[in-house]
mmCIF file of C-alpha atoms and ligand atoms in Angstrom:
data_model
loop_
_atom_site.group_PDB
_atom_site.id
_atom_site.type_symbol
_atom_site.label_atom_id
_atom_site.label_comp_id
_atom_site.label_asym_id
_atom_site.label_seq_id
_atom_site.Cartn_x
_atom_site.Cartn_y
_atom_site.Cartn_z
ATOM 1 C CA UNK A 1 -62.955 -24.801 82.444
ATOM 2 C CA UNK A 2 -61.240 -21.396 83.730
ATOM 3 C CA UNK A 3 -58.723 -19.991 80.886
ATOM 4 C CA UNK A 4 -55.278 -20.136 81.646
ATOM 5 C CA UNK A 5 -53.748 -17.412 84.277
ATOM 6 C CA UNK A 6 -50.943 -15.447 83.906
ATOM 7 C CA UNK A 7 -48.830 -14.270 87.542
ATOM 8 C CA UNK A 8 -46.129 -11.619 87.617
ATOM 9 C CA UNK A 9 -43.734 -12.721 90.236
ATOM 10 C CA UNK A 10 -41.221 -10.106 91.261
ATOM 11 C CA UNK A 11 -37.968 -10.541 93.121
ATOM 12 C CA UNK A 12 -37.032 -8.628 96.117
ATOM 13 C CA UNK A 13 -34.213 -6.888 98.130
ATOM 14 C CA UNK A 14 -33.541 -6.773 101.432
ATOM 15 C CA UNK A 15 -33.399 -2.939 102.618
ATOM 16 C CA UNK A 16 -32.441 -4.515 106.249
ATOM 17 C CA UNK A 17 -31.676 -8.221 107.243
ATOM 18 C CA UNK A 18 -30.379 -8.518 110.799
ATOM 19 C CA UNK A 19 -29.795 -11.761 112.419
ATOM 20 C CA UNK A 20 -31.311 -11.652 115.961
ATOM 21 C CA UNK A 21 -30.254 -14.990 117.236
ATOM 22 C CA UNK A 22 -31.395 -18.688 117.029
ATOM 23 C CA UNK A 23 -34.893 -20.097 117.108
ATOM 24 C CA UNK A 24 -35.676 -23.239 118.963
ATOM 25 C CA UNK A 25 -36.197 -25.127 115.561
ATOM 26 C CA UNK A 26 -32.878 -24.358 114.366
ATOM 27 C CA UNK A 27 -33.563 -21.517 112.030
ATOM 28 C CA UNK A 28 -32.352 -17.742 112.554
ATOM 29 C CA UNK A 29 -34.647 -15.235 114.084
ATOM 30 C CA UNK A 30 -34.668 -12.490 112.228
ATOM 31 C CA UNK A 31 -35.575 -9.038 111.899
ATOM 32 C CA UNK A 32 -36.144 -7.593 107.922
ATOM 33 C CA UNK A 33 -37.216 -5.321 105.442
ATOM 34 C CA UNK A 34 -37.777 -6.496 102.226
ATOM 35 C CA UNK A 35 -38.891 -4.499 98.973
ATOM 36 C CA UNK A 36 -40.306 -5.387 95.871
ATOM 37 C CA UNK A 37 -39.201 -4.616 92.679
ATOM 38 C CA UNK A 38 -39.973 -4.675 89.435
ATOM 39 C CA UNK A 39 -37.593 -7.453 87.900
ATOM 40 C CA UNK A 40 -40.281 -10.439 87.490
ATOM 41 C CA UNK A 41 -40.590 -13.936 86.381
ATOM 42 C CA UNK A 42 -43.852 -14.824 84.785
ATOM 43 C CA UNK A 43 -45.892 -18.481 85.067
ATOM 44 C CA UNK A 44 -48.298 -19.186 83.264
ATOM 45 C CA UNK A 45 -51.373 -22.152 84.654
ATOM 46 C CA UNK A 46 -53.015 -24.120 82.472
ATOM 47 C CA UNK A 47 -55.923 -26.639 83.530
ATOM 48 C CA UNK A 48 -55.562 -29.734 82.447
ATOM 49 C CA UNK A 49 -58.331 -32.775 82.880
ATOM 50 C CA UNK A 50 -55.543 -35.505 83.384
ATOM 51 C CA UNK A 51 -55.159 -34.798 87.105
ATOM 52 C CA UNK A 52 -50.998 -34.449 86.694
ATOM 53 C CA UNK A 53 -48.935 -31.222 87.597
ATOM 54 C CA UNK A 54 -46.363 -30.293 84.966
ATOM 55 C CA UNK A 55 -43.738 -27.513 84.479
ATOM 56 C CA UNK A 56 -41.223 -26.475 82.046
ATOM 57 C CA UNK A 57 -39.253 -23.499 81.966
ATOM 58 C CA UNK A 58 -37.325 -21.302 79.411
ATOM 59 C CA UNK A 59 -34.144 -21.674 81.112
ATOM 60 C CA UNK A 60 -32.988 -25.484 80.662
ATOM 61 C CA UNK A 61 -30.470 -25.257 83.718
ATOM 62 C CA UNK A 62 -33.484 -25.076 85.984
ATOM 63 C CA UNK A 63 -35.017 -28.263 87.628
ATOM 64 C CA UNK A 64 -38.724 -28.619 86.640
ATOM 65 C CA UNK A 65 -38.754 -31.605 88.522
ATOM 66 C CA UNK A 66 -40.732 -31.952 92.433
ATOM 67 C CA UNK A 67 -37.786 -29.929 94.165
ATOM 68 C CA UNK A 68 -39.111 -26.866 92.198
ATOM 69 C CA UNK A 69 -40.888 -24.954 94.622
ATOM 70 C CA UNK A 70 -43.595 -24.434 92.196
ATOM 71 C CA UNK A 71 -44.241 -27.881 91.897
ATOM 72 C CA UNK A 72 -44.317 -28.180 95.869
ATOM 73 C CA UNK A 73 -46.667 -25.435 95.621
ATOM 74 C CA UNK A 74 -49.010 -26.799 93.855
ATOM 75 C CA UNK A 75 -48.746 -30.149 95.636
ATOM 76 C CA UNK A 76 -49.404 -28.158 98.976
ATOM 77 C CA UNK A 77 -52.209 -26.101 97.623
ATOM 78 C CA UNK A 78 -54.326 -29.263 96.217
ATOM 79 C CA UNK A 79 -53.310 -31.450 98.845
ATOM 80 C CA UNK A 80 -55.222 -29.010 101.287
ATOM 81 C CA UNK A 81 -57.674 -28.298 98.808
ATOM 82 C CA UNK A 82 -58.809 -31.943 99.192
ATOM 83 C CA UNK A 83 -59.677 -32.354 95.538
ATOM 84 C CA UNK A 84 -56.655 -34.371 94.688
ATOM 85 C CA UNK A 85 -57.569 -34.576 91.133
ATOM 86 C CA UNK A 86 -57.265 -31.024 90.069
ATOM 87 C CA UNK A 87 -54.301 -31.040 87.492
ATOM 88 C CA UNK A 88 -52.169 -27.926 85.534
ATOM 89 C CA UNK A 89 -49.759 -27.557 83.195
ATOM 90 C CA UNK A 90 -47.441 -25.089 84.219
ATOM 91 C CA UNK A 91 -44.732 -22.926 82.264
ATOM 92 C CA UNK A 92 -41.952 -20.280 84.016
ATOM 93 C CA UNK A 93 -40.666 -17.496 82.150
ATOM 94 C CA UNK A 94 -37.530 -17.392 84.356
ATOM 95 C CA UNK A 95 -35.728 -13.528 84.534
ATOM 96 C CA UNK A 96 -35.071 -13.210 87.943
ATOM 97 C CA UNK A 97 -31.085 -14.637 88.823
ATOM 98 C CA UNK A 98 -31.202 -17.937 90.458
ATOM 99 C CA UNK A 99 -29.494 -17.938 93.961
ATOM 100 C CA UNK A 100 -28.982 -14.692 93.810
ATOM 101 C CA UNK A 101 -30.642 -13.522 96.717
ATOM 102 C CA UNK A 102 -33.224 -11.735 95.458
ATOM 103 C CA UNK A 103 -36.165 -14.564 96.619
ATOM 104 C CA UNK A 104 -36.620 -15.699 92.808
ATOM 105 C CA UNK A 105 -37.716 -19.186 93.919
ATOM 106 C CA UNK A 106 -39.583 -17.982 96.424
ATOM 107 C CA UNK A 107 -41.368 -15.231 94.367
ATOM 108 C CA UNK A 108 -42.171 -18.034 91.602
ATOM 109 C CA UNK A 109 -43.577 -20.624 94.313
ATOM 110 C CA UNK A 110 -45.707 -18.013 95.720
ATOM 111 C CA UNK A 111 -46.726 -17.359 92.238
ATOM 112 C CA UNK A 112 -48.063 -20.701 91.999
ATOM 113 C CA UNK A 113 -49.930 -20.422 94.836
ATOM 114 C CA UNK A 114 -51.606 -17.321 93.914
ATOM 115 C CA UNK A 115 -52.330 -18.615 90.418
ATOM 116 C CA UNK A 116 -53.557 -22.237 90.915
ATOM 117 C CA UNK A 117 -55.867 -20.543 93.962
ATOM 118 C CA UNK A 118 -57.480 -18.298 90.974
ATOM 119 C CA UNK A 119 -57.437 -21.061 88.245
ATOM 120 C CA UNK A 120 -59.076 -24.032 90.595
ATOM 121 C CA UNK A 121 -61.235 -21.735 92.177
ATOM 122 C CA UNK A 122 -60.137 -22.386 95.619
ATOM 123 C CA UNK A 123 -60.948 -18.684 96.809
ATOM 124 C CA UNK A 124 -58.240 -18.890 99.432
ATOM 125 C CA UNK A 125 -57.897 -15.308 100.960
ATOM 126 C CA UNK A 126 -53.639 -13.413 101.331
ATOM 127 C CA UNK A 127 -53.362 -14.931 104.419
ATOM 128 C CA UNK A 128 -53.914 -18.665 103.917
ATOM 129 C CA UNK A 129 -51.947 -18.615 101.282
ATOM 130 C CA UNK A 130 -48.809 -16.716 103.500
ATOM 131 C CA UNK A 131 -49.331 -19.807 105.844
ATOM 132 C CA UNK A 132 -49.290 -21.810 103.156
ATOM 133 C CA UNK A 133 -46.483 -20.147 101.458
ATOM 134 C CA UNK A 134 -44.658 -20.478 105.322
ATOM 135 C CA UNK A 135 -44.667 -23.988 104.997
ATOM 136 C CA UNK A 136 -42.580 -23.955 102.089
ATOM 137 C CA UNK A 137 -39.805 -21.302 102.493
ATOM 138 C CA UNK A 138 -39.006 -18.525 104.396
ATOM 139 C CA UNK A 139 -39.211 -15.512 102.474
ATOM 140 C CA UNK A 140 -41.892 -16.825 100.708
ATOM 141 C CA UNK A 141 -45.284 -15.765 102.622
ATOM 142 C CA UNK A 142 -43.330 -12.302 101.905
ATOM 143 C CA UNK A 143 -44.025 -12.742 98.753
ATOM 144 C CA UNK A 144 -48.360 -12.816 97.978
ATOM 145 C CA UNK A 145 -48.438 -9.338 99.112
ATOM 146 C CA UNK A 146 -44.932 -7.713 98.702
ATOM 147 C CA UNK A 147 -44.381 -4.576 98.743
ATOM 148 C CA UNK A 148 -42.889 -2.736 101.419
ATOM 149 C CA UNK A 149 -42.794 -5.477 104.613
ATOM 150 C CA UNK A 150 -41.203 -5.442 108.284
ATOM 151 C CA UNK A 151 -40.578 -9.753 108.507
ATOM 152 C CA UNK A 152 -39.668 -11.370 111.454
ATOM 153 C CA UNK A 153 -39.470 -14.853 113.086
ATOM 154 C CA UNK A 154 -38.014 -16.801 110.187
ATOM 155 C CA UNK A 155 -39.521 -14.449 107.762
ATOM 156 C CA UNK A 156 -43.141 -15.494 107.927
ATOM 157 C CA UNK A 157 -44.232 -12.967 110.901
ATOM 158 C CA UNK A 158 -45.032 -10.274 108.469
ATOM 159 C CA UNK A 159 -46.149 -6.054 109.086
ATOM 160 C CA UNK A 160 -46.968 -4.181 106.118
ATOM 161 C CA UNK A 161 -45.452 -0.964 105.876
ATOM 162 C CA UNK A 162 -47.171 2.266 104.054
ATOM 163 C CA UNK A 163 -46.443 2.066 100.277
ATOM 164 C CA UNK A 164 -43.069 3.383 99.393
ATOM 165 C CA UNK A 165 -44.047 7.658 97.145
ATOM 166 C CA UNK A 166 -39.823 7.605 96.572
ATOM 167 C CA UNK A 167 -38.947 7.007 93.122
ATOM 168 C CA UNK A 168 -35.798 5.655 94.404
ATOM 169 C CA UNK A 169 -34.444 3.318 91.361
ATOM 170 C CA UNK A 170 -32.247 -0.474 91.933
ATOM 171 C CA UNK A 171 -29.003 -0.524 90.149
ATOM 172 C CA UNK A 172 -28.858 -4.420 90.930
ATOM 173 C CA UNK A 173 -25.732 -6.525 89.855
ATOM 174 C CA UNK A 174 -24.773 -10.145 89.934
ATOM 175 C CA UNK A 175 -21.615 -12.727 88.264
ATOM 176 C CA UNK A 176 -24.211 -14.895 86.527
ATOM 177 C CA UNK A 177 -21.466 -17.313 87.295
ATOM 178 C CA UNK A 178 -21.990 -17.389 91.018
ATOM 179 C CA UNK A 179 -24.789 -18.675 93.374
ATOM 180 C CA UNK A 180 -24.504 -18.506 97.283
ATOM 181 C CA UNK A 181 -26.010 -21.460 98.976
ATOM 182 C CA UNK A 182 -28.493 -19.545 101.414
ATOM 183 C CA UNK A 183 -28.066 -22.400 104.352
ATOM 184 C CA UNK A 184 -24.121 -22.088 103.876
ATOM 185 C CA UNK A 185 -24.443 -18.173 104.331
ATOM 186 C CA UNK A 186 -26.444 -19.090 107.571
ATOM 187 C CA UNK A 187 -24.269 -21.618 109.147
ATOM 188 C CA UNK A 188 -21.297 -19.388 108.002
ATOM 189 C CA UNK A 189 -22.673 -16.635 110.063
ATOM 190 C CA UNK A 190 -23.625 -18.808 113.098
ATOM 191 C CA UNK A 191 -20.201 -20.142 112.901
ATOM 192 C CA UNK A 192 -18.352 -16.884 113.451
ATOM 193 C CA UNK A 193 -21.053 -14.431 115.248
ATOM 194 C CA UNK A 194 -22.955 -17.321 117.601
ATOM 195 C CA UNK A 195 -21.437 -15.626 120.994
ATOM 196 C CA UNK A 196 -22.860 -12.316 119.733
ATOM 197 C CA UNK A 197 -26.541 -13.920 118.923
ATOM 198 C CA UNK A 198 -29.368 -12.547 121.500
ATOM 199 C CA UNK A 199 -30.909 -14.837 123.567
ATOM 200 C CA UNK A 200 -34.858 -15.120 124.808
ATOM 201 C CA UNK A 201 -38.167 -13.265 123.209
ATOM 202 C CA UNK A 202 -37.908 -10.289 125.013
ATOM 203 C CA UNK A 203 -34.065 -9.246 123.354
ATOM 204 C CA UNK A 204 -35.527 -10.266 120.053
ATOM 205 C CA UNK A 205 -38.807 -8.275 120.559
ATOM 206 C CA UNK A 206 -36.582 -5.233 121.647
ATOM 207 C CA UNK A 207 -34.752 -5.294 118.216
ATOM 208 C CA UNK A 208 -37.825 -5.671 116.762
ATOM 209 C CA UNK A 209 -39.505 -2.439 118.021
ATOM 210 C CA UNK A 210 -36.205 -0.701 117.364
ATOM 211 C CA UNK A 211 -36.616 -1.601 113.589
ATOM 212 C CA UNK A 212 -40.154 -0.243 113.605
ATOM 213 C CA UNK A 213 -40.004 2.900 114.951
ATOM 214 C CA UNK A 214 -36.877 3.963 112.959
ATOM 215 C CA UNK A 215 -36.350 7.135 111.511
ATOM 216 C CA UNK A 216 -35.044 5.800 108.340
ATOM 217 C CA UNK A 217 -38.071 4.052 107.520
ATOM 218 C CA UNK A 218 -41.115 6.159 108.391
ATOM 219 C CA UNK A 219 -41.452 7.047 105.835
ATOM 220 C CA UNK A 220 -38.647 6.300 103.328
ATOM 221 C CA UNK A 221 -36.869 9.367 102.344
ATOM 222 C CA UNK A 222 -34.525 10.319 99.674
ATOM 223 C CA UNK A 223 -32.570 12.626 102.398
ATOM 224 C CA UNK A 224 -32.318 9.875 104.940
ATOM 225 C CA UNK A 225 -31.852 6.488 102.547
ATOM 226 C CA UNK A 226 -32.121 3.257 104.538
ATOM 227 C CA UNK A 227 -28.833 2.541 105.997
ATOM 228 C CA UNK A 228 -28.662 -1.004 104.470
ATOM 229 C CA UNK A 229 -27.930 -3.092 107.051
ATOM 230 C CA UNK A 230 -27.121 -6.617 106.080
ATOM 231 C CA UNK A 231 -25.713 -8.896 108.615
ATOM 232 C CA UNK A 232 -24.969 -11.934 106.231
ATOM 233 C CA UNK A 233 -23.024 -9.569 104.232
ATOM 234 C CA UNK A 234 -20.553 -9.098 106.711
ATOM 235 C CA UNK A 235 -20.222 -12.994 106.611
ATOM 236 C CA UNK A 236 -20.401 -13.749 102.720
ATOM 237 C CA UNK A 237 -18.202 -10.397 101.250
ATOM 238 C CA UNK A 238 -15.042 -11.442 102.883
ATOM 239 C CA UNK A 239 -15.133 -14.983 101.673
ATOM 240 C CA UNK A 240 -16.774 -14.010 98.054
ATOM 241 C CA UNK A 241 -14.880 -12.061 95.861
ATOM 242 C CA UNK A 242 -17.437 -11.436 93.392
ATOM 243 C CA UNK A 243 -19.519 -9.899 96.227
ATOM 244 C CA UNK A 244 -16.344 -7.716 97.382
ATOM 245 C CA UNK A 245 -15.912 -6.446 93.539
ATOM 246 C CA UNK A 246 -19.798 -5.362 92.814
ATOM 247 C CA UNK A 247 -19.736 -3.816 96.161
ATOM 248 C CA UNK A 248 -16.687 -1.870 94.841
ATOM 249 C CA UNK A 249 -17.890 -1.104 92.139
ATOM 250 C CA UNK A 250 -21.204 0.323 92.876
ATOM 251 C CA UNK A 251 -19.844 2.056 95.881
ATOM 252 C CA UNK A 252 -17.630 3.981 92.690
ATOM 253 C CA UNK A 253 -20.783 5.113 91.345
ATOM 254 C CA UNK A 254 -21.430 8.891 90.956
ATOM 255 C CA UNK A 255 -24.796 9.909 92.602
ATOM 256 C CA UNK A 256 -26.004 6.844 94.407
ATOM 257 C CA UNK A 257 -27.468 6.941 97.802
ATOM 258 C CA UNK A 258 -26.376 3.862 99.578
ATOM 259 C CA UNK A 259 -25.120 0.368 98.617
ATOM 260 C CA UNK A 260 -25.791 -3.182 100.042
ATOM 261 C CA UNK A 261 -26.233 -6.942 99.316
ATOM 262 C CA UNK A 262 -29.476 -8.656 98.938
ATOM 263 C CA UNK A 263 -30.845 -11.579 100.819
ATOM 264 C CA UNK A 264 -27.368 -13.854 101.563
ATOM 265 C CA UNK A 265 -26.039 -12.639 98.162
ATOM 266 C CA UNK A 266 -24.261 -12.529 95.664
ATOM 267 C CA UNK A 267 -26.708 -9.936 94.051
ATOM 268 C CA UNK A 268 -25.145 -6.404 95.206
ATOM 269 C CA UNK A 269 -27.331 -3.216 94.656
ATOM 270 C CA UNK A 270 -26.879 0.551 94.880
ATOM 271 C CA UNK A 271 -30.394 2.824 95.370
ATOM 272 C CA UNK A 272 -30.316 6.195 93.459
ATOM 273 C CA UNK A 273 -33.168 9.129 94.359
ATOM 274 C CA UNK A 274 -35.041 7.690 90.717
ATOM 275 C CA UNK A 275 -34.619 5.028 88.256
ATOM 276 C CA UNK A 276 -33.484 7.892 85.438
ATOM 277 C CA UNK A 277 -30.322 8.526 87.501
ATOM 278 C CA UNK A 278 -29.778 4.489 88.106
ATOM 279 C CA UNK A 279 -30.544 3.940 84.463
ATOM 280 C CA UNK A 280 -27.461 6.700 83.649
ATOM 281 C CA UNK A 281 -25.090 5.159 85.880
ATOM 282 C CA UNK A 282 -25.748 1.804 84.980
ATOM 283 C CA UNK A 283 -25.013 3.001 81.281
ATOM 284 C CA UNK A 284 -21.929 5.168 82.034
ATOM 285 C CA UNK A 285 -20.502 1.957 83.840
ATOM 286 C CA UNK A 286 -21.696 -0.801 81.003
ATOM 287 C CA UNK A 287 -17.959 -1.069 80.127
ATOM 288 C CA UNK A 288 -16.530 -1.536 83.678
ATOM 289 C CA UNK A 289 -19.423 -3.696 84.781
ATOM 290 C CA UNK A 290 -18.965 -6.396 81.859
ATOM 291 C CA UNK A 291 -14.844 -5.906 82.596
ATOM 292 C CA UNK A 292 -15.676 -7.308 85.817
ATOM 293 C CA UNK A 293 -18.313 -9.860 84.599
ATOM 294 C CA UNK A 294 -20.971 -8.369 86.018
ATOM 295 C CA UNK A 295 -24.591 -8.617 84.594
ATOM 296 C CA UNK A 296 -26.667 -5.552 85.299
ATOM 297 C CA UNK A 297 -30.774 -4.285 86.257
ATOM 298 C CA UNK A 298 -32.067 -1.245 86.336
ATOM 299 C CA UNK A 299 -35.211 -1.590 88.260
ATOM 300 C CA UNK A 300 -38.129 0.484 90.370
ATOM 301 C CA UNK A 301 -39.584 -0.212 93.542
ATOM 302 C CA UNK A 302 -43.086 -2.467 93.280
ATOM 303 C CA UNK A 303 -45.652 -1.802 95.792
ATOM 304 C CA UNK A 304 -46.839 -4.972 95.384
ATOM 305 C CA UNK A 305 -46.125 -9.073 95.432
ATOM 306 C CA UNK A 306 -47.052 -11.849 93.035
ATOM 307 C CA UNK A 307 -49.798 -10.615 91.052
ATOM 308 C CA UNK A 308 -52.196 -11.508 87.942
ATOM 309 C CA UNK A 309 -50.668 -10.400 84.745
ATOM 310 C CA UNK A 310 -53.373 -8.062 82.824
HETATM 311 O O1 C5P B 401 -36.637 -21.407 104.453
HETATM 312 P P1 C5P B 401 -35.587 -21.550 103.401
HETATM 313 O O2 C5P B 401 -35.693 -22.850 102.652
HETATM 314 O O3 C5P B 401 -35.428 -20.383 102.526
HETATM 315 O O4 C5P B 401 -34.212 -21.644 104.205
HETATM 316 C C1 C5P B 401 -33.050 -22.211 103.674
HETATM 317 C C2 C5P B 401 -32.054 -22.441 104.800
HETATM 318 O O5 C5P B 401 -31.538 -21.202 105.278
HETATM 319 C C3 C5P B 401 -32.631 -23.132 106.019
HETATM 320 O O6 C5P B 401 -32.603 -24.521 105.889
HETATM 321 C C4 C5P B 401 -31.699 -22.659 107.106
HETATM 322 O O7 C5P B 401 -30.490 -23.408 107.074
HETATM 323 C C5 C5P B 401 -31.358 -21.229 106.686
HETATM 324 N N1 C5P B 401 -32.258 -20.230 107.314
HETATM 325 C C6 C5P B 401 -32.089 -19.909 108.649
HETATM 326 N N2 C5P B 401 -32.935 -18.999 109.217
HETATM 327 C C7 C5P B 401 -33.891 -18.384 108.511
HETATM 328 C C8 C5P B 401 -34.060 -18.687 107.140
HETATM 329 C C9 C5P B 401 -33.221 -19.610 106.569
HETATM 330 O O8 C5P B 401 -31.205 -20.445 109.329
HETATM 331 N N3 C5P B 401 -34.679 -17.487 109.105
#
């Protein structure tokens, strides 16, 4: 039997999230670019001979039940396998925020796929597992390669982009106190910016080629940060104070380069030319931060996704 496996699974932040218009199954077409970074979860896969899938987790307000996308996961990935009695005990060392907006869930479920794949032997390649991993969630195929990433459609039509030389550093912060509901942020913004929504492939694919060829992003540069666009912020900050106040805050901050939300929020994050300079701001604002109830990470960019621990 194959030892256990160990997967790093990283969270990520959207550099650019725009909201092209509405898909004919209901979702939002959109138009990213998503970064990795180094703030991970870890799950560990066990075999077990018993033919049952189990998970626990260190965090106890977490359901380990068959909702957890980890456990869907792995019910996808040995359903397909078609050896229905392949069995693991799974465990989540949980770091990332939950609904936070920084594709924790997503990150963990694609760490499932990547580490069951290994531990059963499947020898699925990247991109069966990002169809897969499509089939679950949308930012989730994003997630077995990371990185750097232009996504589009729903999230699952994915470009890689060079990897990021920057040292740029993540001053991330977050209310652990506060969760935004990712489908309320999107029918919030369909609500108020439908009559502004593009209509038809060839408006969407237009946006799309704008996103690729701009200057901002080939290649990332410390003189020209990404302008970090975020349409669902424009939707959530006004009706989330918590949101409003990090933005605030980090907008305060001596020396950063640009500040944004991630994913449909709450998690608010400024980028700094290194993680040194992040790391000294997040420490010269320690006070003001917990004033405000804010929790705060210091993190790097990751040129890659989910990924076997050493
Ligand atoms: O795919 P995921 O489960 O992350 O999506 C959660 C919800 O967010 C969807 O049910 C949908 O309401 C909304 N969503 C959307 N368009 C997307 C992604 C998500 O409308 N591209």
């Amino acid at each position: 039997m194959m030892a256990p496996v160990c997967i790093s699974a990283p969270a990520k932040i959207n550099l650019h999230l725009e909201v092209l218009g509405l898909r004919d199954d209901g979702f939002h077409e959109l138009a990213m670019v998503m970064q990795s970074i180094d703030l991970t979860d870890e799950l560990e896969c066990e075999n077990t001979a018993d033919g049952m899938l189990s998970l626990s987790c260190n965090q106890s307000g977490l359901s380990c039940g068959d909702d957890n996308l980890i456990m869907r996961a792995a019910r996808l990935l040995r359903e397909r396998s078609g050896f229905g009695e392949l069995g693991a005990r799974m465990h989540l060392n949980k770091r990332i925020p939950i609904g936070a907006g920084l594709a924790g869930g997503s990150s963990d479920g694609a760490a499932a796929l990547v580490g069951l794949n290994t531990l059963w032997g499947l020898g699925l390649g990247a991109s069966q597992l990002e169809s897969l991993a499509a089939d679950l969630g949308s930012d989730m195929p994003f997630c077995i390669a990371g990185g750097t990433q232009l996504c589009f459609g729903r999230g699952e039509r994915l470009e890689v982009l060079p990897e990021v030389s920057v040292p740029m550093g993540v001053l991330l912060v977050k209310d652990p106190s506060i969760s935004v509901s990712t489908p309320w942020a999107y029918a919030e913004c369909k609500r108020e910016r439908f009559h502004h929504y593009l209509v038809g492939e060839s408006a969407f694919e237009q946006r799309r080629e704008a996103l690729r060829t701009s200057a901002w992003l080939r290649p990332l540069q410390i003189e020209a940060p990404p302008p970090l666009r975020n349409d669902l912020q424009a939707v959530v900050a006004p009706q989330n104070s918590s949101v409003r106040k990090a933005l605030e805050l980090l907008e305060s901050l001596p020396g950063h380069l640009r500040v944004g939300m991630s994913g449909s929020g709450p998690s608010c994050f400024a980028l700094f030319p290194d993680f040194t300079t992040a790391e000294q701001a997040s420490q010269r604002s320690a006070e003001l931060f917990e004033a405000e109830g804010l929790h705060a990470w210091c993190c790097s960019l990751l040129p890659h996704g989910v990924k076997l621990a050493a």
